[in-house]
CSV table of C-alpha atoms in Angstrom, one decimal:
chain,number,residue,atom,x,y,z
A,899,UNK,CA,0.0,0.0,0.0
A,900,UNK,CA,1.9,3.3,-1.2
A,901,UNK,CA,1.8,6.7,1.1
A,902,UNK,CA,-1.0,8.5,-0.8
A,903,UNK,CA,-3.5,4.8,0.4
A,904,UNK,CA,-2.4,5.1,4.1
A,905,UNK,CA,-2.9,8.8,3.9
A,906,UNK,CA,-6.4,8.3,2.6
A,907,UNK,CA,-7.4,5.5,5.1
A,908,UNK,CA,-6.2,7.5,8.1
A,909,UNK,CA,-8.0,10.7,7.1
A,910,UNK,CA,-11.2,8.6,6.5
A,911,UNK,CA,-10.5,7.1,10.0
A,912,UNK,CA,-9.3,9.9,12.1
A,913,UNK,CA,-13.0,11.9,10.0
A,914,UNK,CA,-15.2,9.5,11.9
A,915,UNK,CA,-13.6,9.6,15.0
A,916,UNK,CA,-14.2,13.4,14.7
A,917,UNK,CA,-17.6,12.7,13.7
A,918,UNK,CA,-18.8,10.4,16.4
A,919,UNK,CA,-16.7,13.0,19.0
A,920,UNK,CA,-19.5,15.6,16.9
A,921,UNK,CA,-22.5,13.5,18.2
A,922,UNK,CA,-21.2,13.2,21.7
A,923,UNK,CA,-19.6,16.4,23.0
A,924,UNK,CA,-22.2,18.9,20.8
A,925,UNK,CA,-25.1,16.8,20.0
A,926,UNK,CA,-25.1,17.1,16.5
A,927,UNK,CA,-27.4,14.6,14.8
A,928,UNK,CA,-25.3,11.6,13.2
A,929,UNK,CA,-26.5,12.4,9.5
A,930,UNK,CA,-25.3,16.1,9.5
A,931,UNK,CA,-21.8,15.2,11.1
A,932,UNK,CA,-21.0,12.3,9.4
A,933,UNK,CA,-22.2,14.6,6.1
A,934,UNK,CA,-20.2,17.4,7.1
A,935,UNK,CA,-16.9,15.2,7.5
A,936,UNK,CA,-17.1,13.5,4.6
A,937,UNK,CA,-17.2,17.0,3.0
A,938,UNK,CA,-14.2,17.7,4.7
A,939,UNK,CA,-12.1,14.6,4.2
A,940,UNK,CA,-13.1,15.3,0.3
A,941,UNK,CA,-11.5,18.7,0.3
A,942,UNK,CA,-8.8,17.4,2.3
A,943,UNK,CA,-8.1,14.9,-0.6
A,944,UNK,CA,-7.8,17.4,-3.3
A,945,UNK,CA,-5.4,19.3,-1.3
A,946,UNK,CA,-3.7,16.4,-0.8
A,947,UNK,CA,-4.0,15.5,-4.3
A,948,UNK,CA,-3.2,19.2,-5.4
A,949,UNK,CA,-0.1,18.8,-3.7
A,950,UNK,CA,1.7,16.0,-5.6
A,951,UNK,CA,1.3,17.8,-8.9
A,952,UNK,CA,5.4,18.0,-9.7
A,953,UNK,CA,6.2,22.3,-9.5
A,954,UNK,CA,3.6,21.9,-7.0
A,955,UNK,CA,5.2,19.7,-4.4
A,956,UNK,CA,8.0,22.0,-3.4
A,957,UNK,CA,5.6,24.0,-0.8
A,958,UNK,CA,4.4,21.7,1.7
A,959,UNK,CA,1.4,19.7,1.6
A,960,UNK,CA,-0.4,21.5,4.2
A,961,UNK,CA,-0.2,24.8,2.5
A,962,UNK,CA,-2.0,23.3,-0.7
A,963,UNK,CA,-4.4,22.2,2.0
A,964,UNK,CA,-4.9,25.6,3.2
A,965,UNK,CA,-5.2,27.3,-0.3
A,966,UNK,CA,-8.2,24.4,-1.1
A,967,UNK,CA,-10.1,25.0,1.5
A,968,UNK,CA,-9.6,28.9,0.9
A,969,UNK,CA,-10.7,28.4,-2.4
A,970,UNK,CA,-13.6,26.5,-1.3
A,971,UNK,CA,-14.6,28.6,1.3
A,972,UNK,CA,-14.7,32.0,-1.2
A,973,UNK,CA,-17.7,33.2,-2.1
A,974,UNK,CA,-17.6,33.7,-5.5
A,975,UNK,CA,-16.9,29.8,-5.6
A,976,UNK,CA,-20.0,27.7,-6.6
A,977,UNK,CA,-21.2,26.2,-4.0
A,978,UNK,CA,-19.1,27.3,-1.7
A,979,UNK,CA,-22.4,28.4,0.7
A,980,UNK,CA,-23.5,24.3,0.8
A,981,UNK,CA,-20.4,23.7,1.5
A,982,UNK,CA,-20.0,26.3,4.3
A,983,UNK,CA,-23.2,25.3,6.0
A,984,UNK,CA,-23.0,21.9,6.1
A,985,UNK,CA,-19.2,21.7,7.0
A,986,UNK,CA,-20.0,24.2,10.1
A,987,UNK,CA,-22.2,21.3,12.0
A,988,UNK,CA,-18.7,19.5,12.8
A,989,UNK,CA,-17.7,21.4,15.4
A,990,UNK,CA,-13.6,22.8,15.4
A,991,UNK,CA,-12.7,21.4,19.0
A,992,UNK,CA,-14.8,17.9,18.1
A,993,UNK,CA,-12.0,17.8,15.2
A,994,UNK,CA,-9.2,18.7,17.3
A,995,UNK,CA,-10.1,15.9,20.0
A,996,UNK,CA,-8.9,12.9,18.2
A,997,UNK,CA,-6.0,14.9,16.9
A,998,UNK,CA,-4.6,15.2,20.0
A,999,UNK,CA,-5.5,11.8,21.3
A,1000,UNK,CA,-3.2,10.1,18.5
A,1001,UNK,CA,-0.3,13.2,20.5
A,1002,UNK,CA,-1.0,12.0,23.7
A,1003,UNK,CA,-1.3,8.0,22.6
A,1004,UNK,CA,2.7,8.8,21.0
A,1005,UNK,CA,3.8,10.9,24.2
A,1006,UNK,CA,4.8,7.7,25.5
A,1007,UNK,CA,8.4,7.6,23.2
A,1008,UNK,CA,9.1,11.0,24.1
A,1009,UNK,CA,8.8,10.5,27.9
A,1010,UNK,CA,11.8,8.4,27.8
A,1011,UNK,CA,13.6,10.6,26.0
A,1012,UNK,CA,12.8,13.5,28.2
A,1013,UNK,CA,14.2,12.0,31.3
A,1014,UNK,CA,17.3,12.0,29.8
A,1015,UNK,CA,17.2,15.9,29.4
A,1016,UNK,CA,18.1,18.5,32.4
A,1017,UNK,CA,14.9,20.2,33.9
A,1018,UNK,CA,16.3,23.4,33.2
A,1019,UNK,CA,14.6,22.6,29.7
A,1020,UNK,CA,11.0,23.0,31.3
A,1021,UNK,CA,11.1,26.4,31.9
A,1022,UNK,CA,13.2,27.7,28.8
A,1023,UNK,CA,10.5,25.8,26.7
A,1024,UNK,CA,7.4,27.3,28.7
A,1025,UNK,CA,9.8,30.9,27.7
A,1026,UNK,CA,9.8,30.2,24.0
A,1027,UNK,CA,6.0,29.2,23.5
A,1028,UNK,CA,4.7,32.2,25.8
A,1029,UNK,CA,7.5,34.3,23.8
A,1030,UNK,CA,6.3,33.5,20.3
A,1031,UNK,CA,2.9,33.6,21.4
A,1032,UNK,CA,2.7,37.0,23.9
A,1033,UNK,CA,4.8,38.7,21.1
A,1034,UNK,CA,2.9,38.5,18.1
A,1035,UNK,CA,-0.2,39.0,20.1
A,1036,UNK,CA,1.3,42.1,21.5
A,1037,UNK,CA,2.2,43.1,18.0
A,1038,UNK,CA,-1.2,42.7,16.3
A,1039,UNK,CA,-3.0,44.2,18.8
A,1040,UNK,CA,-1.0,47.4,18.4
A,1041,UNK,CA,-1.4,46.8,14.7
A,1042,UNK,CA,-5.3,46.3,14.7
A,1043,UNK,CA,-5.8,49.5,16.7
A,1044,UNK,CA,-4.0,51.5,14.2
A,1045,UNK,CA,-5.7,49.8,11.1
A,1046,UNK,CA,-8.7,50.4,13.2
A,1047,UNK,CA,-9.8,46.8,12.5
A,1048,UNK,CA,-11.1,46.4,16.0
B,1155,UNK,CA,-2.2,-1.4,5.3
B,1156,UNK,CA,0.0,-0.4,8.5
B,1157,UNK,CA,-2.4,1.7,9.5
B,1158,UNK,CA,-5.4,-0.3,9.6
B,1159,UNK,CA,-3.8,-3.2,11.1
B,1160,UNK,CA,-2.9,-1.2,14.4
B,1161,UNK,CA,-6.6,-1.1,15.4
B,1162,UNK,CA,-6.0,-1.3,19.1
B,1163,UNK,CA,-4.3,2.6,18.5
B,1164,UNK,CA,-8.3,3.7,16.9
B,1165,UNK,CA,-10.0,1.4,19.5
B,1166,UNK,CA,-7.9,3.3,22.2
B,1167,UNK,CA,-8.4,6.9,20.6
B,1168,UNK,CA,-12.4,6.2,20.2
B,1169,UNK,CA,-12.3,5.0,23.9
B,1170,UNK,CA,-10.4,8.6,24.6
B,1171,UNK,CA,-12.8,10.8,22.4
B,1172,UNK,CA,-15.9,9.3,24.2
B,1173,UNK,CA,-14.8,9.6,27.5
B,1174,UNK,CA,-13.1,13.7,26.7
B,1175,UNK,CA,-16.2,14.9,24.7
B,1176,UNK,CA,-18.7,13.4,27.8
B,1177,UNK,CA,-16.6,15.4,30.5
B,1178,UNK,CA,-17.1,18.7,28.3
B,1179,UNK,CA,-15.3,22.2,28.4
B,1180,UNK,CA,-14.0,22.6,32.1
B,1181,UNK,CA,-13.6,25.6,33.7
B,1182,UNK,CA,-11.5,26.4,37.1
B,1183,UNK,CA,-11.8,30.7,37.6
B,1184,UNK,CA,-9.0,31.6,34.8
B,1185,UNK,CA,-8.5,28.5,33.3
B,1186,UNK,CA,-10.2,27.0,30.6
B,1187,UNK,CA,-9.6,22.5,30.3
B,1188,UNK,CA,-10.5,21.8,26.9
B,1189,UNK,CA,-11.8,18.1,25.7
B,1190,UNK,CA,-8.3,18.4,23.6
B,1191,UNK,CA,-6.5,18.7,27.1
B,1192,UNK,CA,-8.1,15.5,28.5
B,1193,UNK,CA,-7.4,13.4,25.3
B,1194,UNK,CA,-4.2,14.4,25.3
B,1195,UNK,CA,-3.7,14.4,29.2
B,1196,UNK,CA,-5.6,10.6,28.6
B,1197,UNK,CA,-3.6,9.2,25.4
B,1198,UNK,CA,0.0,10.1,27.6
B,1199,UNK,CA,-1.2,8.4,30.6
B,1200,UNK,CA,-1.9,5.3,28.1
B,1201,UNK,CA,0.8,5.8,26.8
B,1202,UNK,CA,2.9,5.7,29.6
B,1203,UNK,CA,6.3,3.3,29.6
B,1204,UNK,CA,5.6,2.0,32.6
B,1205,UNK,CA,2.2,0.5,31.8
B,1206,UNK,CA,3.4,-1.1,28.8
B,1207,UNK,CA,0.2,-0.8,27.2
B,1208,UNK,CA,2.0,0.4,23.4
B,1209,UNK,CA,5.1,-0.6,21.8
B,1210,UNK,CA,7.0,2.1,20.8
B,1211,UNK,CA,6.1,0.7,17.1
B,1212,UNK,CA,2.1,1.3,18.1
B,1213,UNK,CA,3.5,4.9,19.3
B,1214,UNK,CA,5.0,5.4,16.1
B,1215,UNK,CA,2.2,4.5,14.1
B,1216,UNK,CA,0.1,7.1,16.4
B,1217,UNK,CA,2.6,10.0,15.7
B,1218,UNK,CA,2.2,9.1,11.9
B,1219,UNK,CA,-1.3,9.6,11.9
B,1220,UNK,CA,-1.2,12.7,13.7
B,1221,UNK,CA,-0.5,14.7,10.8
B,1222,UNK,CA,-2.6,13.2,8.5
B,1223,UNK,CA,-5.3,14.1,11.0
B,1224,UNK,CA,-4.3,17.2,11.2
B,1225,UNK,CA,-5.1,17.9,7.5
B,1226,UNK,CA,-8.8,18.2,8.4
B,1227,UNK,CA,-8.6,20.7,10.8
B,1228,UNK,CA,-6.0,22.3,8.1
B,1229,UNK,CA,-9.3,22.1,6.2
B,1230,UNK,CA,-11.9,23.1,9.0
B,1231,UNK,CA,-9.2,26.3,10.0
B,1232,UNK,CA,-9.1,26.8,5.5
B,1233,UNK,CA,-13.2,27.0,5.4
B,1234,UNK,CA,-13.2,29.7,8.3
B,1235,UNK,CA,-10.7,32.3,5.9
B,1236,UNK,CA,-12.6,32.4,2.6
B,1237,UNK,CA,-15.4,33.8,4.4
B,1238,UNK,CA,-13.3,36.4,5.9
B,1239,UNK,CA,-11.2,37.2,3.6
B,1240,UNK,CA,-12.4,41.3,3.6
B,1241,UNK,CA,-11.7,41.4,7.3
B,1242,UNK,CA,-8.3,39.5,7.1
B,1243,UNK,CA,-7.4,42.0,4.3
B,1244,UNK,CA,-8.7,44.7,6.3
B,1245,UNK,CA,-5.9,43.9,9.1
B,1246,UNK,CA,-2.9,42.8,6.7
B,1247,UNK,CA,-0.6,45.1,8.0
B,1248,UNK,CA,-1.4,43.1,11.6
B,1249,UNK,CA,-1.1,39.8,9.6
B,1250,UNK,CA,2.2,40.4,8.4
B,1251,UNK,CA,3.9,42.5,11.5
B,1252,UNK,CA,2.7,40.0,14.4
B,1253,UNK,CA,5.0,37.2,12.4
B,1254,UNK,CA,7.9,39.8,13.9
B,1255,UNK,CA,6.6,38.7,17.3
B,1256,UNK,CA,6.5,34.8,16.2
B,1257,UNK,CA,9.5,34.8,14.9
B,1258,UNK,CA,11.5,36.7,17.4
B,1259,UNK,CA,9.5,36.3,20.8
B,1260,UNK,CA,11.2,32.5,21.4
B,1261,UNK,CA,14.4,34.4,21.7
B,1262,UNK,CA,13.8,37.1,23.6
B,1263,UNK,CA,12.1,35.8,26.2
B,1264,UNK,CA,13.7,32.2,26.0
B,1265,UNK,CA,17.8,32.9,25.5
B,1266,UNK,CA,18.5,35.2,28.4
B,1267,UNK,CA,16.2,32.5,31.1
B,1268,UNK,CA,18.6,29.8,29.2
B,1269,UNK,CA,22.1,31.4,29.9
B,1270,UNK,CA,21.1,32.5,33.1
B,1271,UNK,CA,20.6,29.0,33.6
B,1272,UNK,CA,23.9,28.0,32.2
B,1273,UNK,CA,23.0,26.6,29.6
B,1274,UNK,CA,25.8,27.4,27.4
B,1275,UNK,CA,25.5,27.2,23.6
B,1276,UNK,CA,22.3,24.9,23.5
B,1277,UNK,CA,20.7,28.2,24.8
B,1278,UNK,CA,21.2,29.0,21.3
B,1279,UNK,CA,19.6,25.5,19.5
B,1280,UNK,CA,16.9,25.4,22.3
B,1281,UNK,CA,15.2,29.3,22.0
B,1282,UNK,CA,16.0,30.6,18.2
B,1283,UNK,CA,12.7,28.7,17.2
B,1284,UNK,CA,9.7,26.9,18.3
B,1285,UNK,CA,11.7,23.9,17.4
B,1286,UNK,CA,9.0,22.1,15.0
B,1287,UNK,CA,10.7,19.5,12.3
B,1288,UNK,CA,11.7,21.8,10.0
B,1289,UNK,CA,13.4,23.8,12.8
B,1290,UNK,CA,15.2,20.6,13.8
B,1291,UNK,CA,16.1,20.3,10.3
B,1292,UNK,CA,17.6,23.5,9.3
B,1293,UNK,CA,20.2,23.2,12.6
B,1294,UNK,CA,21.2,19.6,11.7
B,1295,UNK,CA,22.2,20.7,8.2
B,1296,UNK,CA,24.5,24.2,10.3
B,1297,UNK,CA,25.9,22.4,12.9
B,1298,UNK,CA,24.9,18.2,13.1
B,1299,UNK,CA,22.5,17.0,15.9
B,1300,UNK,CA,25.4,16.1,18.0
B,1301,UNK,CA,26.5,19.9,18.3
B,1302,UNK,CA,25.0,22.1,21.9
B,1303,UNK,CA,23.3,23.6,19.5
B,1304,UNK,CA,21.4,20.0,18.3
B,1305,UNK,CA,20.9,19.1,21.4
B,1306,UNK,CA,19.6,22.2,22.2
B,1307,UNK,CA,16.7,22.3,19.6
B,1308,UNK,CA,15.9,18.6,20.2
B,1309,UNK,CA,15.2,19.1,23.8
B,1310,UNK,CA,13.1,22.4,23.1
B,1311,UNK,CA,11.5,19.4,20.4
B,1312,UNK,CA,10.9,17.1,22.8
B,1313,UNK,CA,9.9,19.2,26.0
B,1314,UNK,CA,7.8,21.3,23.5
B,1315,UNK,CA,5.8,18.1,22.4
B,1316,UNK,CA,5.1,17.1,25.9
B,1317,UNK,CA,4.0,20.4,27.0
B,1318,UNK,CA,3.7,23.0,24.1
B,1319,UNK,CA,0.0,22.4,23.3
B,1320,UNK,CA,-1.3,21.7,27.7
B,1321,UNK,CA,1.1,25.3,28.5
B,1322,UNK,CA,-0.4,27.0,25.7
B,1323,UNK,CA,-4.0,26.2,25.9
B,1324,UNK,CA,-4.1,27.0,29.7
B,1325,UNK,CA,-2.0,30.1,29.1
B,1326,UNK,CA,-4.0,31.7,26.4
B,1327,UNK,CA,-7.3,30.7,28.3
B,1328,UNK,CA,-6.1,33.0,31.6
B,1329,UNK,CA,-4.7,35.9,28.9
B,1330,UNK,CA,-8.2,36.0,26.8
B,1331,UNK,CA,-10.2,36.5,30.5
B,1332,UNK,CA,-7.7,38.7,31.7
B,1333,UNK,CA,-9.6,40.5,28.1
B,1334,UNK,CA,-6.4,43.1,28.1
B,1335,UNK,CA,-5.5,41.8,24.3
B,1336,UNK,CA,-8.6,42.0,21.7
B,1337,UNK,CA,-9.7,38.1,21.1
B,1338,UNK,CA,-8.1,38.8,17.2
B,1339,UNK,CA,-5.3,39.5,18.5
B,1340,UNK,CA,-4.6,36.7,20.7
B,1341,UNK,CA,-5.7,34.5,17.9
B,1342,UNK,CA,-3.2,35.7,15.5
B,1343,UNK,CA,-0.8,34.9,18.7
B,1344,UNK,CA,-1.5,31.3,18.7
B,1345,UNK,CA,-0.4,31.2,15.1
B,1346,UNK,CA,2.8,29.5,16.2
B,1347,UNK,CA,3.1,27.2,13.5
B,1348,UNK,CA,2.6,23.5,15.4
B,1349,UNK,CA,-1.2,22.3,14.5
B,1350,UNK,CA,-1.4,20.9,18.0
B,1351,UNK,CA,-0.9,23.8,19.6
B,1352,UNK,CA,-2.3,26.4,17.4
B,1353,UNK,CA,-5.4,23.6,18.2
B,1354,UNK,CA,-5.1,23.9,22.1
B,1355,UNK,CA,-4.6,27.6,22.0
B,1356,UNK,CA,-7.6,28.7,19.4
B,1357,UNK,CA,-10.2,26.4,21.7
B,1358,UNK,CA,-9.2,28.3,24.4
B,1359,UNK,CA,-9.8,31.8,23.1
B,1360,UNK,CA,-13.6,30.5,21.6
B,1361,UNK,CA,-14.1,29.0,24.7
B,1362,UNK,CA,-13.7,32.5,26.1
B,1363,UNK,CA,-15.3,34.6,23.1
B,1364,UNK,CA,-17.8,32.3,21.9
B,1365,UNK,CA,-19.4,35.0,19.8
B,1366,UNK,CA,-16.6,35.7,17.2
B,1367,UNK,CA,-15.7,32.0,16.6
B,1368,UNK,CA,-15.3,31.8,12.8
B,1369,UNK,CA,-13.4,35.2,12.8
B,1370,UNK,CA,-10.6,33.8,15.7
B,1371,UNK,CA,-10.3,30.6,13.4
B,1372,UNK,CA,-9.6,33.0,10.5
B,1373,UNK,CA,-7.3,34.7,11.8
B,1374,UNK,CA,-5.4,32.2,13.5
B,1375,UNK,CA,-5.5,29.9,10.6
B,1376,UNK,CA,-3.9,32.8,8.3
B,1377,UNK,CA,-1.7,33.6,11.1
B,1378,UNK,CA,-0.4,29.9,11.7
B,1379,UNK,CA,0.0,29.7,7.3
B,1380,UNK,CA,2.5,32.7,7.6
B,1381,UNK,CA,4.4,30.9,10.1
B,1382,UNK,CA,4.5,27.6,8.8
B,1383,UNK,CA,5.8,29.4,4.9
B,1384,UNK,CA,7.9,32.0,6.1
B,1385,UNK,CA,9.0,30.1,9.1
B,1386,UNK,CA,11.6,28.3,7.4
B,1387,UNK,CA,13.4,31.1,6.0
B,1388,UNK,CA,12.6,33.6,8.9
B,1389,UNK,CA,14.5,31.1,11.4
B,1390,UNK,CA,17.3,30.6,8.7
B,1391,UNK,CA,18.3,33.8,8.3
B,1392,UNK,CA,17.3,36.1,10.6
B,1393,UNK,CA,16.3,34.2,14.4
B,1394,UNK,CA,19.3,31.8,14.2
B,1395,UNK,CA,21.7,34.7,13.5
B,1396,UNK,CA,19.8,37.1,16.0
B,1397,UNK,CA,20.0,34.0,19.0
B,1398,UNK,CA,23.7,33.4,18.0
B,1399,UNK,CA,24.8,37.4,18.3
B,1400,UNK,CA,22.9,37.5,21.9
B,1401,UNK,CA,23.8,34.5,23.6
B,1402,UNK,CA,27.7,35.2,22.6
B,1403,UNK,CA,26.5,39.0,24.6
B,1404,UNK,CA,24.8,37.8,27.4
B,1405,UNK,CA,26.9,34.8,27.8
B,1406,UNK,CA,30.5,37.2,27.8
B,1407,UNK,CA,28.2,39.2,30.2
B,1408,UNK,CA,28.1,36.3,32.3
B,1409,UNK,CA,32.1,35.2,32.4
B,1410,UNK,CA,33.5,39.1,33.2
B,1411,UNK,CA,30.7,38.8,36.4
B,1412,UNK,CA,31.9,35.7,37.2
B,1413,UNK,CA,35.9,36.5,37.2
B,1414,UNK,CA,34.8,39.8,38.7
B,1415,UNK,CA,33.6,37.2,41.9
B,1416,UNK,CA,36.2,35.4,41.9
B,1417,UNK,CA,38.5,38.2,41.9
B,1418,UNK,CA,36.9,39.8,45.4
């Protein structure tokens, strides 16, 4: 089975995941989230798809992603309001849920690892995520205010 | 079909989702425990050595899927910007100046706490990114992974994996009801370029501001494109350079003090 297969079979897989997470945590009905995945795993695909074309497949797969979904999402796209409306019953933390339950399941290899490191790691790496976050926060909201955006 | 044969990995994510999604959005005062924090708190504790409930080869095959998965909220975060694309244009300037922050916040918070730590030079490796793969990559091609400065940016890598997305998610959810920084704003913040914790740090600012939900996810999703494209190039030639310059400052800084001691 080549990479492109396994690629396909785990987005199909990880979609219902996120669909039945849909149903549970926001009690969307089963039709509409299982709907609005499949919508999402097919857009997915393109990207994916998009991606390989050689020229194409210097920029990383995830910004093809990106710029399909944009696309999609435009709305001078046909279609593009089904596919709003129906995609927007899956809820964004019900597809972040199994994401991060496939993290935490592979957390276990890097626990090992991390013993080995000094604990003066902790707090430089709680620094550099607060850093890069605080920062460019900091930043826009000077920035919005003067564009008068908010 | 490696990825179908591992069913006890879906079997053990399905059990996770269930059991995150029925215990909900928690809240403490300030902070904000998304059904992402519990599967992620869950699938570690699973995943635990000790309990010897995963190979390492199940774990791998977990990590491989991760991305994949990650394509759909790639998509869900792509759906959100189309829509508001006016608004994003609106704010471009903001777009574009905040990656200044992104790009150079890691090392100036993150190198001085890491030679005052004595770190010496994988201060340098460790705080000049946020130390995703292609971070990893562009310091094993300067200076080999064997270098301070490798084994500086694999333990940011690794440290970062384990508590990146949990640090950020709470972090942003006490900043957003502290409501000093406009809910945009923060959203362009968590931007970092790492889906996971772009993930955790966007759920906690529409936990908090419910209300503008599709406009956060626009702006962080355009935010978190700009730093996964330019990152690359950003780190390369400008933070790598930048962290280099000031640790060799603050770390001479350091020596004269320390001669000064011992001289009295």
């Amino acid at each position: 089975m080549n990479k492109l297969q396994n690629m396909t079979v785990a987005m199909i897989l990880s979609g219902l995941l996120m669909a039945v997470g849909n149903v549970i945590g926001y009690h969307v009905d089963w039709y509409s989230s299982l709907l609005g995945v499949l919508v999402i795993i097919v857009i997915g695909l393109i990207g994916m798809a998009v991606s390989q074309i050689p020229g194409l497949n210097k920029l990383p797969m995830v910004f093809w992603i990106s710029i399909v979904a944009i696309i999609f999402s435009l709305p001078d796209f046909p279609g593009s309001a089904w596919v709003i409306q129906i995609t927007k019953k899956v809820q964004f933390l019900a597809v972040t849920t199994p994401i991060l339950a496939y993290a935490g399941l592979s957390l276990g290899k890097d626990i090992e690892l991390f013993k080995k490191l000094s604990w003066k790691i902790v707090p430089v790496t709680l620094a550099v995520m607060t850093g890069t976050f605080i920062f460019a926060a900091i930043i826009a909201q000077f920035v919005l205010k003067w564009e008068g955006a908010i | 079909m490696d990825i179908l044969r591992n069913w006890k990995i879906h079997l053990l994510v399905l059990m996770i989702v269930v059991m995150s999604e029925n215990l909900g959005i928690v809240k403490y005062g300030l902070i904000i425990l998304l059904p992402l924090l519990h599967a992620l708190v869950l699938g570690g504790i699973i995943s635990f050595p000790k309990f010897k409930i995963l190979s390492t080869k199940q774990m791998e095959v977990a990590a491989g899927i991760l991305p994949i998965a990650m394509m759909l909220l790639i998509v869900k975060i792509g759906l959100d910007i189309g829509p508001n694309l006016s608004l994003l244009f609106h704010s471009k300037g903001a777009l574009l100046l905040q990656e200044i922050g992104h790009f150079f916040g890691t090392v100036i918070l993150g190198l001085p706490i890491a030679v005052f730590l004595r770190m010496g030079r994988e201060s340098i490796g460790a705080t000049y990114s946020v130390a995703r793969e292609p971070n990893i990559a562009i310091i094993a091609e300067k200076f080999g992974l064997d270098s301070p400065e490798g084994r500086g940016v694999m333990a940011t890598y690794i440290c970062g994996t384990l508590v990146g997305a949990v640090w950020l998610s709470i972090l942003t959810g006490v900043v957003a009801k502290l409501g000093i920084l406009h809910p945009y704003a923060l959203a362009m913040g968590s931007g970092v370029g790492s889906g996971s914790m772009m993930a955790a740090s966007v759920g906690s600012i529409i936990a908090a501001y419910p209300d503008m939900e599709q406009q956060i996810r626009a702006y962080a999703g355009a935010a978190n494109l700009m730093s996964t494209i330019l990152g690359i190039y950003v780190s390369l030639f400008f933070s790598l350079p930048l962290a280099t310059k000031l640790y060799n400052f603050l770390s001479k800084f350091q020596s004269d003090k320390e001669t000064a001691k011992e001289k009295v």
